[in-house]
Tab-separated table of C-alpha atoms in Angstrom:
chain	number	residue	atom	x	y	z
W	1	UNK	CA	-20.045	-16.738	-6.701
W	2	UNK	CA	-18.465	-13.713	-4.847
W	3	UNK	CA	-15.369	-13.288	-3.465
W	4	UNK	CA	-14.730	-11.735	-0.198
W	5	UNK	CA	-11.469	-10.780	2.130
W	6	UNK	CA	-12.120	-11.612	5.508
W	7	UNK	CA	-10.295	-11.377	8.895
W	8	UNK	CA	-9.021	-14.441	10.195
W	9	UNK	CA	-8.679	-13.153	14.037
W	10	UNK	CA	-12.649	-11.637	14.057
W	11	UNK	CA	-14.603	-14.705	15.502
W	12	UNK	CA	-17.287	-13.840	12.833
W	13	UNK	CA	-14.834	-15.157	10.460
W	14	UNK	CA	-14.443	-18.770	12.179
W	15	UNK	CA	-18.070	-19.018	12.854
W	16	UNK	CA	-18.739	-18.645	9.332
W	17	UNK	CA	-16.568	-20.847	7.804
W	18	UNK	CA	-16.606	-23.722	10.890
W	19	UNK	CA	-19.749	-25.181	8.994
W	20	UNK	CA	-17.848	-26.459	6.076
W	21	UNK	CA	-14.243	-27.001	7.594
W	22	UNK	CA	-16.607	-29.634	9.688
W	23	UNK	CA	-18.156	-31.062	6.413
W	24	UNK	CA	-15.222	-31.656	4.881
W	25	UNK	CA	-13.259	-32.877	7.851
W	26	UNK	CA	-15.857	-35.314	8.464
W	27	UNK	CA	-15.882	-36.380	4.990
W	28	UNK	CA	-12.184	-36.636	4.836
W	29	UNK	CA	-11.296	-37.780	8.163
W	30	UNK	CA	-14.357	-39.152	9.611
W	31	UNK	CA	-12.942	-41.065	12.203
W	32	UNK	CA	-11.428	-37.475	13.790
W	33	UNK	CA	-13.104	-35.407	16.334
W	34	UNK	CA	-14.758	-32.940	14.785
W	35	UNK	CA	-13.411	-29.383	14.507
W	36	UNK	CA	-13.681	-27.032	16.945
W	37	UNK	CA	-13.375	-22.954	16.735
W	38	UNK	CA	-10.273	-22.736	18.496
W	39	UNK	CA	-8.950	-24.987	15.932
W	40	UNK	CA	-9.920	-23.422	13.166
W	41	UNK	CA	-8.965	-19.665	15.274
W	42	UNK	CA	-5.251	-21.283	15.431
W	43	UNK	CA	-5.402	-22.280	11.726
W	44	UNK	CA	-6.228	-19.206	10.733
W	45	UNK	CA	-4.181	-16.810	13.546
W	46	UNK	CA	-1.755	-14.214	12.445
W	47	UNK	CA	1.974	-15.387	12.253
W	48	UNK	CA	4.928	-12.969	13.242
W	49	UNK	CA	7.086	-11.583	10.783
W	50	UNK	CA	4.098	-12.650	7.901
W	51	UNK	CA	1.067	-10.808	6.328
W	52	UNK	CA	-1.923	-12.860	6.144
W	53	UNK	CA	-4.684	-12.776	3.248
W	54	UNK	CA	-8.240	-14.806	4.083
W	55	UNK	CA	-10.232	-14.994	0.776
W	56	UNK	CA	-13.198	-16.554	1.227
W	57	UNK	CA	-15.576	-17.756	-2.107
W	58	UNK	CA	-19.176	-16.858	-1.159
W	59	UNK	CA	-22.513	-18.973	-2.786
W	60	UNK	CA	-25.013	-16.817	-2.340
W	61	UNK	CA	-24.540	-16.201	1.565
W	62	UNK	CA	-23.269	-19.319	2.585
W	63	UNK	CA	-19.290	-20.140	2.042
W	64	UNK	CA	-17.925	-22.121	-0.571
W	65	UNK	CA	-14.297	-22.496	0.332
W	66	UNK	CA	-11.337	-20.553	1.443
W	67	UNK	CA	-7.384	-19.574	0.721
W	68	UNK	CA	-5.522	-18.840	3.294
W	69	UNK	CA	-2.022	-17.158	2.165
W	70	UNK	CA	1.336	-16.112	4.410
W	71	UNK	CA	3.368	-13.678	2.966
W	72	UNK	CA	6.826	-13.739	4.511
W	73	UNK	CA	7.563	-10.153	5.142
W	74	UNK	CA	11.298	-10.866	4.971
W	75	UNK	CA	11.376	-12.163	1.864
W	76	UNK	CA	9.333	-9.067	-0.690
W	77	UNK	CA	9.439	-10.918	-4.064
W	78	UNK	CA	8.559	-14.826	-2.174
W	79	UNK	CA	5.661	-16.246	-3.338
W	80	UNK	CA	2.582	-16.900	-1.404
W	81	UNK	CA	2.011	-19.935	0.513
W	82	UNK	CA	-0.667	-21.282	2.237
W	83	UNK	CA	-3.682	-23.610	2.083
W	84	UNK	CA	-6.811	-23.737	-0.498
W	85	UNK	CA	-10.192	-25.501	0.747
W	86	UNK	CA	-13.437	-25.984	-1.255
W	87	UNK	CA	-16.066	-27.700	0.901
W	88	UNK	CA	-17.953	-30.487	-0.470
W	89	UNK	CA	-21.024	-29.437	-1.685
W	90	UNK	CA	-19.665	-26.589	-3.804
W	91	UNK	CA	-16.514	-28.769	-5.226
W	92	UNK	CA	-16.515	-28.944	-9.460
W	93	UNK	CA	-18.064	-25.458	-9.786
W	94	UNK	CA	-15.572	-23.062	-10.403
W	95	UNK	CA	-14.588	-22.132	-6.522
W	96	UNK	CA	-11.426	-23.689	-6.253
W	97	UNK	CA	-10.503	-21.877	-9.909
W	98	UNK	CA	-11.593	-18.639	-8.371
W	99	UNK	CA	-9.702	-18.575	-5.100
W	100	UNK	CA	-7.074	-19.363	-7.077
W	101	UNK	CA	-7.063	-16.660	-9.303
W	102	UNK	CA	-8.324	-13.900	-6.982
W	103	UNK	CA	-5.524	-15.432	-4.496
W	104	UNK	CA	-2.624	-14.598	-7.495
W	105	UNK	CA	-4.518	-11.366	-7.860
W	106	UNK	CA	-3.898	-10.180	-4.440
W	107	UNK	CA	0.008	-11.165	-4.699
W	108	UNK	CA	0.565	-9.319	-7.639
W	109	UNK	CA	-1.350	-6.550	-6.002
W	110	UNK	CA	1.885	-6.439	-3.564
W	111	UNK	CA	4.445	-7.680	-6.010
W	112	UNK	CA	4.231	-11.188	-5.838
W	113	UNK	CA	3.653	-13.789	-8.533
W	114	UNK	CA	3.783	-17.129	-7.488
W	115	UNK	CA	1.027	-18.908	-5.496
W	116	UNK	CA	2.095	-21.977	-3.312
W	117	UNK	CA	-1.167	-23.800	-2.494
């Protein structure tokens, strides 16, 4: 598994990981309307006064999951916050443990230590 850092506003981004946001939706929530790209663009849209970090946990060519971390910009030492998913067919494999871990490697890369996922 590979991880990557992605852009969250380039529409490559949501088209690549709208496949499994829709898996696991469905498999979570199936009686939801499935997700749509401007969703998942709003989910994963920039937020004033923050700085944003998309990792994204790559199986072969084909996402495995995603972190998506805010960094309040007002607040240098704050931990990161933000939201881990692993979709379904990749769960129990080690993606979720290495999001994680490149996620707390990023924040320390800008001073940060704690991870709020």
């Amino acid at each position: 598994m590979e991880i990557r850092s992605l852009d969250g506003d380039e529409p490559a981004t949501i088209a690549a990981l709208l496949p499994g946001f829709r898996e696991t939706m469905t498999l979570e929530l199936p009686g939801d309307p499935p997700v749509t790209e401007a969703l998942l663009a709003r989910l994963f849209q920039r937020r004033h006064g923050t700085e944003r970090i998309v990792l994204v946990v790559y199986d072969d060519d084909t996402p495995a999951g995603v972190l998506k971390l805010g960094l309040d910009l007002g607040d240098p030492a704050g931990p990161g916050h933000g939201s881990l998913w692993v979709f379904p067919g990749f769960r129990r494999r080690g993606a979720g443990r290495a999001l994680a871990a490149a996620g707390l490697a990023a924040l320390r890369e800008r001073g940060r230590e704690l991870l709020l996922a």
